[in-house]
PDB file of C-alpha atoms and ligand atoms in Angstrom:
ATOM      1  CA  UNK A 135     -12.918   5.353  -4.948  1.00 97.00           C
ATOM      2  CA  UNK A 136     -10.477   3.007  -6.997  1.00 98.00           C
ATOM      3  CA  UNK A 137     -11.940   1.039 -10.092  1.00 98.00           C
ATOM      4  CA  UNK A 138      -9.317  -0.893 -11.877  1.00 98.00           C
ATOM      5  CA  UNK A 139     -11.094  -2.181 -15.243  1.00 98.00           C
ATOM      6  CA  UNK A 140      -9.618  -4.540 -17.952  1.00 98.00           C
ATOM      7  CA  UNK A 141      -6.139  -2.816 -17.003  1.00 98.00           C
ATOM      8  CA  UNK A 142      -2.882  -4.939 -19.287  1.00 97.00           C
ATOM      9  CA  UNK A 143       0.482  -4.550 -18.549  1.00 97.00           C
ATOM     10  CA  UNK A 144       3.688  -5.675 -20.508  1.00 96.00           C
ATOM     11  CA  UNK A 145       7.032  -6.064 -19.370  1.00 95.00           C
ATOM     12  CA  UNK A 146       8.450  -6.424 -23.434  1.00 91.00           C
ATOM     13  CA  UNK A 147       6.604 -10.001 -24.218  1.00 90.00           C
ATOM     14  CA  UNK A 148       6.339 -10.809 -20.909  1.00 94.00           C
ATOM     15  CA  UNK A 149       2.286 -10.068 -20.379  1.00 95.00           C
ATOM     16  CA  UNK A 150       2.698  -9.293 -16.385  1.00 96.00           C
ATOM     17  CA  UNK A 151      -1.133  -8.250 -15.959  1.00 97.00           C
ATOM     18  CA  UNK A 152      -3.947  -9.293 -17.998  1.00 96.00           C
ATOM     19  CA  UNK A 153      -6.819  -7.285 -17.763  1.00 97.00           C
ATOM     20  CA  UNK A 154      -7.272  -7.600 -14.035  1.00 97.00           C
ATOM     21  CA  UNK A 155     -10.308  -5.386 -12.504  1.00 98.00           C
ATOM     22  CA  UNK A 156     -11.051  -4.772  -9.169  1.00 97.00           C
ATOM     23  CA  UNK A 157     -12.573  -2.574  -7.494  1.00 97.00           C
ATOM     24  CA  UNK A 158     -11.679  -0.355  -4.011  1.00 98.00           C
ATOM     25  CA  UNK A 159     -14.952   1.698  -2.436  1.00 97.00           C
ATOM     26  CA  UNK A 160     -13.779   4.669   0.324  1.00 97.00           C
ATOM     27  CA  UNK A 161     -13.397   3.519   3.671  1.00 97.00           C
ATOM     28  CA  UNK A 162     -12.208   0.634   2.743  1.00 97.00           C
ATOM     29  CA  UNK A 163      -9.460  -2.099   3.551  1.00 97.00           C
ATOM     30  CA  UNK A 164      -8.905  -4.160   0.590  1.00 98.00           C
ATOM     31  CA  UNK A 165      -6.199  -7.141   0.437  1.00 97.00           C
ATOM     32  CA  UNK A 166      -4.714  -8.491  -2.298  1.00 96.00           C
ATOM     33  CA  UNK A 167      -3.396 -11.741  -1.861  1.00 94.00           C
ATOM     34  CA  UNK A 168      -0.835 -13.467  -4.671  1.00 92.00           C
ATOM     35  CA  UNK A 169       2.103 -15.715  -4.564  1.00 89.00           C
ATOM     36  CA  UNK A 170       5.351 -14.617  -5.637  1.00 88.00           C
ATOM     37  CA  UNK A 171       5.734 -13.358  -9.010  1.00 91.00           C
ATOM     38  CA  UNK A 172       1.613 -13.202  -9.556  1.00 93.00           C
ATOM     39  CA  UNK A 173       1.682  -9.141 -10.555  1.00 95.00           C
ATOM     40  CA  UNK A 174       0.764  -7.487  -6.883  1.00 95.00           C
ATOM     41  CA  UNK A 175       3.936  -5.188  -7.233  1.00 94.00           C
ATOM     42  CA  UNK A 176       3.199  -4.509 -11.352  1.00 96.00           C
ATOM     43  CA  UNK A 177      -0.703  -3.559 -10.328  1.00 97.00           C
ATOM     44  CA  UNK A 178       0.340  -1.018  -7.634  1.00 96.00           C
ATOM     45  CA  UNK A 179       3.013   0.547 -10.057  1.00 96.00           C
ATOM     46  CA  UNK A 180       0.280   0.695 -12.841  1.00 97.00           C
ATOM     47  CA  UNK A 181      -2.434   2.498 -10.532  1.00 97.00           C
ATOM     48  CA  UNK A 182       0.739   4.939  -9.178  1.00 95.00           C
ATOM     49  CA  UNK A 183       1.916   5.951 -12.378  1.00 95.00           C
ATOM     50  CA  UNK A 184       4.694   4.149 -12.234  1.00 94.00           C
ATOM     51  CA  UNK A 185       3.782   1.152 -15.314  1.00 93.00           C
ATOM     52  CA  UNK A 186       2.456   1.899 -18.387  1.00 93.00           C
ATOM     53  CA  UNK A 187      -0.735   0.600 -19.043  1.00 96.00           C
ATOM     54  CA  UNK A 188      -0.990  -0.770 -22.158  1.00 95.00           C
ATOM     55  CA  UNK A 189      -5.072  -1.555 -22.223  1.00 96.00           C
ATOM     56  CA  UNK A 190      -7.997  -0.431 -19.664  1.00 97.00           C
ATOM     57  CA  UNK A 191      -8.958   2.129 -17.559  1.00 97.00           C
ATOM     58  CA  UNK A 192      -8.137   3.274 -13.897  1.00 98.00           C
ATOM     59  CA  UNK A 193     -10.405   5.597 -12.090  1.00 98.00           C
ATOM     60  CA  UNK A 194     -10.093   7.133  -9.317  1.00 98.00           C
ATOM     61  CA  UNK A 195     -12.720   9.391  -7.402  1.00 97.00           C
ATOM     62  CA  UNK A 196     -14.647   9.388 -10.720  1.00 96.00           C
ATOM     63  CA  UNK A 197     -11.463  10.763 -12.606  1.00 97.00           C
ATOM     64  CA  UNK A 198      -9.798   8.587 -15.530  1.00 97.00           C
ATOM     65  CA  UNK A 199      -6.395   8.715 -13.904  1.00 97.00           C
ATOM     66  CA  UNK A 200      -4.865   6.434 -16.638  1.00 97.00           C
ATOM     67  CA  UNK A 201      -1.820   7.625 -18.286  1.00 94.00           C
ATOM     68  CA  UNK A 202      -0.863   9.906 -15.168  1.00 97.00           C
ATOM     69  CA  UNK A 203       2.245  10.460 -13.820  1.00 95.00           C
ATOM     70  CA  UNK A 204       3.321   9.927 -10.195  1.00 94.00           C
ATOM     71  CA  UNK A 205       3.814  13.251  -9.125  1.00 92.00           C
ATOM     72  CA  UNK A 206       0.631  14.205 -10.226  1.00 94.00           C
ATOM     73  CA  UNK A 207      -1.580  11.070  -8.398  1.00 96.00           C
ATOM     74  CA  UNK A 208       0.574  11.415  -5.303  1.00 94.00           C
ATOM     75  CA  UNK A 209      -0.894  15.052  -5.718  1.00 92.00           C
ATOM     76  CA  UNK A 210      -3.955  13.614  -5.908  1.00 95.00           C
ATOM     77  CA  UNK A 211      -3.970  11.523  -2.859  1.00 95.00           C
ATOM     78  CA  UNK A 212      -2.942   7.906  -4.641  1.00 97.00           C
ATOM     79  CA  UNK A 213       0.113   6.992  -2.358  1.00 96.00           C
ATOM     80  CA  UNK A 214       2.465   3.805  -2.245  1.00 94.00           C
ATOM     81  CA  UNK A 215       4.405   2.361   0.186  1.00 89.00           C
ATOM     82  CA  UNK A 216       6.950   0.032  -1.749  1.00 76.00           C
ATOM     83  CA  UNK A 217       7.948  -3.369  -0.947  1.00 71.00           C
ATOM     84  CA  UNK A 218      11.584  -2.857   0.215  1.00 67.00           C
ATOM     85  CA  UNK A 219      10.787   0.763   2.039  1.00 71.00           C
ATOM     86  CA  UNK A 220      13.249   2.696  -0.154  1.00 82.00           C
ATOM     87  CA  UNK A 221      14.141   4.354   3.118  1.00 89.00           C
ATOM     88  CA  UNK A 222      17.382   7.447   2.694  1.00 91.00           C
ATOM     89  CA  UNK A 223      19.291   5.416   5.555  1.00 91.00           C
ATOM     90  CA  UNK A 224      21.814   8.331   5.650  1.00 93.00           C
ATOM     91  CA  UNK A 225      19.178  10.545   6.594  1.00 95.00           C
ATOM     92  CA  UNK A 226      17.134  10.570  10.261  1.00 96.00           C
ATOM     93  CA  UNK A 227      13.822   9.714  11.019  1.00 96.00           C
ATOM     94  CA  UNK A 228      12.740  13.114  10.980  1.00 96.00           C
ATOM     95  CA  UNK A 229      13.929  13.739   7.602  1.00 95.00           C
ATOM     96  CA  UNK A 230      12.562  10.915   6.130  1.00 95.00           C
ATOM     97  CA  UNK A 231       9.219  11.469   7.661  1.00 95.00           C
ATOM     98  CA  UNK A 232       9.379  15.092   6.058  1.00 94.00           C
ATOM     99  CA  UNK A 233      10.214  13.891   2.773  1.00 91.00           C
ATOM    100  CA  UNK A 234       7.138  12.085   2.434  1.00 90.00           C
ATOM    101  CA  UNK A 235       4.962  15.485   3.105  1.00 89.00           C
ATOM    102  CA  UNK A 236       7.342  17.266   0.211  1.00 82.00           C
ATOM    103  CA  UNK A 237       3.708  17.778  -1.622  1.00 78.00           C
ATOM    104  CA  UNK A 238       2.659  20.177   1.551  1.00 75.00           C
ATOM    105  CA  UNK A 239       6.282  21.525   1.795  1.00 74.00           C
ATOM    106  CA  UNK A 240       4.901  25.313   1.584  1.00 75.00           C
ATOM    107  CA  UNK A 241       2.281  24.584   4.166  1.00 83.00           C
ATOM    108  CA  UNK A 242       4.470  24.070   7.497  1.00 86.00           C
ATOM    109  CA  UNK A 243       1.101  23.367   9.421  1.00 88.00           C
ATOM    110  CA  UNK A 244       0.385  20.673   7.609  1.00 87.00           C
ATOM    111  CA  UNK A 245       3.485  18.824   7.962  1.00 91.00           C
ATOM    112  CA  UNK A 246       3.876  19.603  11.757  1.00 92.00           C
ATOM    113  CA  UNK A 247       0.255  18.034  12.223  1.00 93.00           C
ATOM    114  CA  UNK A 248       1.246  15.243   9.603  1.00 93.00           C
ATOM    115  CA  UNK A 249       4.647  14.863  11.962  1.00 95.00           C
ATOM    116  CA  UNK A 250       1.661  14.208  15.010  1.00 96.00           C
ATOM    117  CA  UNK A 251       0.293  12.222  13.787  1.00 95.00           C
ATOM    118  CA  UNK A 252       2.735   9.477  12.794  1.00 96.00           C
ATOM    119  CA  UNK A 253       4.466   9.868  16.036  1.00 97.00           C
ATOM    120  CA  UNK A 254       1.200   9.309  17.983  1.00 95.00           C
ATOM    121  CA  UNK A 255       0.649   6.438  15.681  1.00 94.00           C
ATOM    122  CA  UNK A 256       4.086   5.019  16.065  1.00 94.00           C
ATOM    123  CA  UNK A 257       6.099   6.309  19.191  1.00 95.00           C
ATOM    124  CA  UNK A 258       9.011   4.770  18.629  1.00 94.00           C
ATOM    125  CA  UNK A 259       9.697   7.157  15.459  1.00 96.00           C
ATOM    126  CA  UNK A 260       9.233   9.810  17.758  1.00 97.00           C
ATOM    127  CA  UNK A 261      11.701   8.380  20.426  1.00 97.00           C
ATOM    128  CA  UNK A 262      14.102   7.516  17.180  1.00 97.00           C
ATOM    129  CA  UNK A 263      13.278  11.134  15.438  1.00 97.00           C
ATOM    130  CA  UNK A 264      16.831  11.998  15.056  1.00 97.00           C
ATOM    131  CA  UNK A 265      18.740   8.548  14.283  1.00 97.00           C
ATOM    132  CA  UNK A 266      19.564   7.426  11.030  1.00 96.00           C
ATOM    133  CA  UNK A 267      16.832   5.726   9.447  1.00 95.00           C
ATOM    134  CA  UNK A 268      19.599   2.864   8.273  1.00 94.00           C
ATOM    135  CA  UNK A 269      20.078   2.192  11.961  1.00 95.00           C
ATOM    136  CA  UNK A 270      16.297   1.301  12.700  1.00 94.00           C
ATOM    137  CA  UNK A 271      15.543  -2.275  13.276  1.00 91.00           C
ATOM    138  CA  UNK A 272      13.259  -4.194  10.113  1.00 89.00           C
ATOM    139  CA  UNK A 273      10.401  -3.522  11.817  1.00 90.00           C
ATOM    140  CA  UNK A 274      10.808  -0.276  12.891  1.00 92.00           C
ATOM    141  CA  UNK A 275      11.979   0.578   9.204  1.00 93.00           C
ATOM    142  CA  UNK A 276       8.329  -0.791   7.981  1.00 92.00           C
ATOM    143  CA  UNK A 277       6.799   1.279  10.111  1.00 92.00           C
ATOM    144  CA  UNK A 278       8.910   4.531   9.015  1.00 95.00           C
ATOM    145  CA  UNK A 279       7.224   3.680   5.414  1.00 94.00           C
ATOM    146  CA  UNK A 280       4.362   3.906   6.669  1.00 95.00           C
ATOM    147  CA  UNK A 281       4.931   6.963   8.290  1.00 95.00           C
ATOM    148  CA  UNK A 282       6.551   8.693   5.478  1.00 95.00           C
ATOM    149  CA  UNK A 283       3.522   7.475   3.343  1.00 95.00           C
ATOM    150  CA  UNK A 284       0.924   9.045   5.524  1.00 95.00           C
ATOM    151  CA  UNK A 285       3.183  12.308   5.768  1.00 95.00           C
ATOM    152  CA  UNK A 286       1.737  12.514   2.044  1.00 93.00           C
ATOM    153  CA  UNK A 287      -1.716  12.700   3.465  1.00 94.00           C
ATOM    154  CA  UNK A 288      -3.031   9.517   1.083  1.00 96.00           C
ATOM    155  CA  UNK A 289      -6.664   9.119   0.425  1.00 97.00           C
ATOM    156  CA  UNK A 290      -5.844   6.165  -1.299  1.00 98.00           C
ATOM    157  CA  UNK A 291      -2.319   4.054   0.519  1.00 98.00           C
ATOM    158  CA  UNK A 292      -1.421   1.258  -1.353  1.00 97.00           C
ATOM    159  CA  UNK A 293       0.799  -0.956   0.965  1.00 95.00           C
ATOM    160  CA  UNK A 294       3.325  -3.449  -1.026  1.00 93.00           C
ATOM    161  CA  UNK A 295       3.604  -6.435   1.635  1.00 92.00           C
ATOM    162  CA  UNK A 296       4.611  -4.732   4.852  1.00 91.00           C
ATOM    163  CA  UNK A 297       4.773  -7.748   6.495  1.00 89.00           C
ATOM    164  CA  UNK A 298       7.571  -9.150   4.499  1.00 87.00           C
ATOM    165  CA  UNK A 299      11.122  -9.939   6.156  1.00 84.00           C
ATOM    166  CA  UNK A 300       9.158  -9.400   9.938  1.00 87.00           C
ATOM    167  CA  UNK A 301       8.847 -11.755  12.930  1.00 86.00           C
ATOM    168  CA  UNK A 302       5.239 -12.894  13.525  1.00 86.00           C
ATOM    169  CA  UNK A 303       4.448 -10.625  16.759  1.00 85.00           C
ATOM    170  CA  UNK A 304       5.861  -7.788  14.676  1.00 87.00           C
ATOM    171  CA  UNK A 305       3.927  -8.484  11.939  1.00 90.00           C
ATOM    172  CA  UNK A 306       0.881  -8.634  14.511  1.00 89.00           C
ATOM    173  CA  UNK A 307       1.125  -5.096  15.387  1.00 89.00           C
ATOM    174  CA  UNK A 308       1.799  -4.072  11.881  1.00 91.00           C
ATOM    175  CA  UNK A 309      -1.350  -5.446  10.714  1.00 94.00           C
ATOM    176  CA  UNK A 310      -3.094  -4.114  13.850  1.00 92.00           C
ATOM    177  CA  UNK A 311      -1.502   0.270  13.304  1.00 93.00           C
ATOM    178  CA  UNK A 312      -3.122  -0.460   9.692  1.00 95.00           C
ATOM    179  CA  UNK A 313      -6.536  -0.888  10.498  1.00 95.00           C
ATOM    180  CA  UNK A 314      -6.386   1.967  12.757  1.00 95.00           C
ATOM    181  CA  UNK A 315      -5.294   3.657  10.181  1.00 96.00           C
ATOM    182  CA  UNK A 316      -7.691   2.629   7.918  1.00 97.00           C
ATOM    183  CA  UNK A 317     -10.245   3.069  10.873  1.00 96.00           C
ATOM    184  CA  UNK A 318      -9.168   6.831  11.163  1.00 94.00           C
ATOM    185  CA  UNK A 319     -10.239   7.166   7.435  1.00 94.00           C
ATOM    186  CA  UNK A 320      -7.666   6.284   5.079  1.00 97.00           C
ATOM    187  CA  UNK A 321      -8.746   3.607   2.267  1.00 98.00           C
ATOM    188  CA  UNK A 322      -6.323   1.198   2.263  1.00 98.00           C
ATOM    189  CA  UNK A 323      -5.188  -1.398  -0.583  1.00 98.00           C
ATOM    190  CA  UNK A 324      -2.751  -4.060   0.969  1.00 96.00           C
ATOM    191  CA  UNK A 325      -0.599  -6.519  -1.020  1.00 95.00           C
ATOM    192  CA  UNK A 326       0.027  -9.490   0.491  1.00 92.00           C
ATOM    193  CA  UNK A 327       1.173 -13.101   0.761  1.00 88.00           C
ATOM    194  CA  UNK A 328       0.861 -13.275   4.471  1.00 87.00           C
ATOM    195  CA  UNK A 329      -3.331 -14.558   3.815  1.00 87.00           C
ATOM    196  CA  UNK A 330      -4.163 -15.491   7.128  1.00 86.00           C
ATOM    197  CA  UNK A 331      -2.446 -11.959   8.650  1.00 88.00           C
ATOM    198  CA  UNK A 332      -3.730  -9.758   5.993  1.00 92.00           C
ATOM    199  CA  UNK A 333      -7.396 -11.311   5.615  1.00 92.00           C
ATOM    200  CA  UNK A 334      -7.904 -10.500   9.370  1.00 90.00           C
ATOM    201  CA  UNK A 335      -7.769  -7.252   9.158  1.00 93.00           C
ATOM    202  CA  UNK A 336      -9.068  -6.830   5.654  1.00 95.00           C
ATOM    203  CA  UNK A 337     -13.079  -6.429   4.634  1.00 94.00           C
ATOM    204  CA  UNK A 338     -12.483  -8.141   1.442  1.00 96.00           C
ATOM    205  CA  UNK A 339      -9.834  -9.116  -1.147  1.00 96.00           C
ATOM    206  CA  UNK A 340      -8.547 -10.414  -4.350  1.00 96.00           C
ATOM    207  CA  UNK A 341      -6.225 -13.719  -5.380  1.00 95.00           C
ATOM    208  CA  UNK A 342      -4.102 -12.484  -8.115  1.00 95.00           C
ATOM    209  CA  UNK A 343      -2.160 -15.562  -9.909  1.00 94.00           C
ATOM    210  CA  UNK A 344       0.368 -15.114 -12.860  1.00 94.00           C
ATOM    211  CA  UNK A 345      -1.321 -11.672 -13.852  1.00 96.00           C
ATOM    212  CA  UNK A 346      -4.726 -12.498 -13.497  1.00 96.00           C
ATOM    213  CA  UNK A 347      -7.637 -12.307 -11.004  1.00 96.00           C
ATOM    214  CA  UNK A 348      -8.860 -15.807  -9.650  1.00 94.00           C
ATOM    215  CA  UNK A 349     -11.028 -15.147  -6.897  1.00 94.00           C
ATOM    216  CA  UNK A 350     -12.636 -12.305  -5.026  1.00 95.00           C
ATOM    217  CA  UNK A 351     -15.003 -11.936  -1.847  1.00 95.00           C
ATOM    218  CA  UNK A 352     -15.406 -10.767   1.470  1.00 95.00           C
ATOM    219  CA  UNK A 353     -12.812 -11.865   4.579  1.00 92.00           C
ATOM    220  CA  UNK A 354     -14.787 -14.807   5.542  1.00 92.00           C
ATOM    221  CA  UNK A 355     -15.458 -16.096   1.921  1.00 93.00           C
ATOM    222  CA  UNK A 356     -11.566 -15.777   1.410  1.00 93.00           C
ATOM    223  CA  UNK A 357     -10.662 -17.192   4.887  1.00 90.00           C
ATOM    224  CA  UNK A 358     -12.901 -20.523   4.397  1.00 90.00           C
ATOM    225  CA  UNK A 359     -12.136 -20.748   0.737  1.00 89.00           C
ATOM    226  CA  UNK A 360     -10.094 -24.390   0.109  1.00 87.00           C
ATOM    227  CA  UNK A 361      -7.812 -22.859  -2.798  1.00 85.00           C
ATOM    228  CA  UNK A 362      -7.008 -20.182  -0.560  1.00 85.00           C
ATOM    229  CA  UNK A 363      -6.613 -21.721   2.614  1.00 83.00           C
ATOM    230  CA  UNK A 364      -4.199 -23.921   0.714  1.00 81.00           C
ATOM    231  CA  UNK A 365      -2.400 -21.767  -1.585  1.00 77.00           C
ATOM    232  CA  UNK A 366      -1.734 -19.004   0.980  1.00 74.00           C
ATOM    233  CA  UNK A 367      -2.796 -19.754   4.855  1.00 69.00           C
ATOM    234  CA  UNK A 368      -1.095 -23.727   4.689  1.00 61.00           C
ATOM    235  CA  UNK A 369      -4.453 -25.302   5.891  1.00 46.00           C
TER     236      UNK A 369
HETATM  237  P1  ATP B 989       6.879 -10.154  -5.584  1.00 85.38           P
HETATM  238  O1  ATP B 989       6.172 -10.343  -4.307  1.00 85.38           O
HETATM  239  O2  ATP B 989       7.953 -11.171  -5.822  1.00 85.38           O
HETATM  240  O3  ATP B 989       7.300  -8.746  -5.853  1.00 85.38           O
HETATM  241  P2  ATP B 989       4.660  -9.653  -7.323  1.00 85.38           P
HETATM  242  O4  ATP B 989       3.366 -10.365  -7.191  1.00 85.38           O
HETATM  243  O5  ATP B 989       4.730  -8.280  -6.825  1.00 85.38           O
HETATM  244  O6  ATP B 989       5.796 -10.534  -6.698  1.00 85.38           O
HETATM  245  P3  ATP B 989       5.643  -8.592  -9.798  1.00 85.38           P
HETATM  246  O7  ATP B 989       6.889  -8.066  -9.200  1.00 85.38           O
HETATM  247  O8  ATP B 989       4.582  -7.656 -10.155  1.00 85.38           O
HETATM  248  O9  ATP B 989       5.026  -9.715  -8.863  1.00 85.38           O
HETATM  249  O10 ATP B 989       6.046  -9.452 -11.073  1.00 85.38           O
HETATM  250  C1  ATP B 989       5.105 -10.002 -12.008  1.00 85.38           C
HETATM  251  C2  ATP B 989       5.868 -10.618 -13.177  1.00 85.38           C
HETATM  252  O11 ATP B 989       6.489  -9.590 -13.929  1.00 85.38           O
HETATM  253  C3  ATP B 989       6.986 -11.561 -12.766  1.00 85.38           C
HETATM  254  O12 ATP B 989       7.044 -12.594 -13.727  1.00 85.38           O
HETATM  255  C4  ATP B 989       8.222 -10.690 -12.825  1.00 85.38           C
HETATM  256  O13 ATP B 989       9.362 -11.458 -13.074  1.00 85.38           O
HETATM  257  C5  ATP B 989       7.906  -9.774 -13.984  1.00 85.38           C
HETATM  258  N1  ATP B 989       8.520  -8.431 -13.842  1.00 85.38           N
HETATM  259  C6  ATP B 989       8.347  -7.578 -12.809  1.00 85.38           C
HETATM  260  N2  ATP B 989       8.997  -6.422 -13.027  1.00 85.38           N
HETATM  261  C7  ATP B 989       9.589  -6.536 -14.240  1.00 85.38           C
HETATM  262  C8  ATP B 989      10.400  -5.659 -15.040  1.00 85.38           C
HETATM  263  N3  ATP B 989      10.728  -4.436 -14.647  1.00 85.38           N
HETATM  264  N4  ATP B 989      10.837  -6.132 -16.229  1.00 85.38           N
HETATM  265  C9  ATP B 989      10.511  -7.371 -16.666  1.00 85.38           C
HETATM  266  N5  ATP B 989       9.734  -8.243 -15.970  1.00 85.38           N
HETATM  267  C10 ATP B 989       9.287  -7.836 -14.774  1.00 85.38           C
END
């Protein structure tokens, strides 16, 4: 679905990526694991159109995408859930959930059954519907990301560590609504440092250090791997 190939990215002279590849088939739940710093936010903004990309390719669903704008892959199903949620905390749950669907605004079905489905996935937004999304707790804000990703109908969600700033049994149950989401059908490409959380849940991943790839394989290569179990799990 996703192929990443040879892709650069500059920040000035700062070279932030250096032509990482990897590779995301449909169905799948792909984790990228990477320290602080290593590029995991710069890759997702390059494959959403929101970094330029100064050498390689991206592909997606057989389509060069490179060069695209935002608007235009969000159209296409390519949708990102930021590290920091970006929530409107002025505006309710409800709202925010509907902004996310903005691409289906003219189709009201769609955004009702879009609405379903993110409350059946996570009641408490549905409980919560008309509070301000600023007075949600951390978690609860994480999950309204989510939600207002999935409003967007993603074939492709790209989740920028959604684990970060949560308590461990929180961060359980996060990991746990995103395979079932990724069980219901969405492909999913996670960023994470949380290793032991993320691989888990995950069929494979990538290590991404200071712009480049180290390491690739399945769950249990990466979970059994030395360098990873002491770089990222504290083994
Ligand atoms: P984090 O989890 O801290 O967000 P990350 O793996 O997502 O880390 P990036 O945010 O992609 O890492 O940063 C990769 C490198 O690019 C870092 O050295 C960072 O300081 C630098 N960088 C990121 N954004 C910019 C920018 N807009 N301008 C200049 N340098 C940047």
């Amino acid at each position: 679905m996703l192929k990443v190939q040879g892709v650069t990215v500059k920040y000035g002279g700062l070279t932030a990526l250096d032509k990482v590849s990897l590779e995301v088939e449909q169905g799948e739940l792909v984790v990228l694991l990477g320290a602080n710093g290593a590029g995991k936010s710069t890759l997702f903004k390059a494959i959403s159109g929101l970094n330029k990309v100064q050498e390689g390719q991206i592909i997606f669903m057989d389509q060069d995408v490179t060069g695209w704008s935002a608007d235009k892959l969000v159209r296409h199903g390519v949708i990102q859930c930021a590290e920091g949620r970006q929530l409107f905390a002025q505006m309710s749950v409800r709202e925010n959930l509907v902004m996310g669907a903005y691409v289906h605004r003219r189709h009201k079905k769609v955004v009702e059954e879009c609405l379903s489905y993110v409350f059946e996935l996570f009641p408490i937004l549905k409980e919560k519907a008309a509070d301000l999304a600023g007075s949600l707790s951390g978690g609860q804000q994480q999950m309204l990301a989510i939600g207002r990703a999935l409003m967007g109908q993603p074939k492709l969600l790209m989740l920028d560590e959604p684990s970060i700033g949560l308590a461990p049994l929180v961060v359980q149950q996060m990991f746990a609504t995103i395979q079932e989401i990724n069980r219901a059908g969405t492909t999913v490409l996670l960023a994470e440092q949380n290793a032991h959380a993320a691989l888990q849940v995950a069929d494979r991943g990538y290590v991404l250090e200071n712009g480049e790839i180290t390491l690739s394989g399945t769950k249990k290569d990466l979970l059994n791997n030395e360098e990873v179990k002491k770089a990222y799990i504290g083994a």
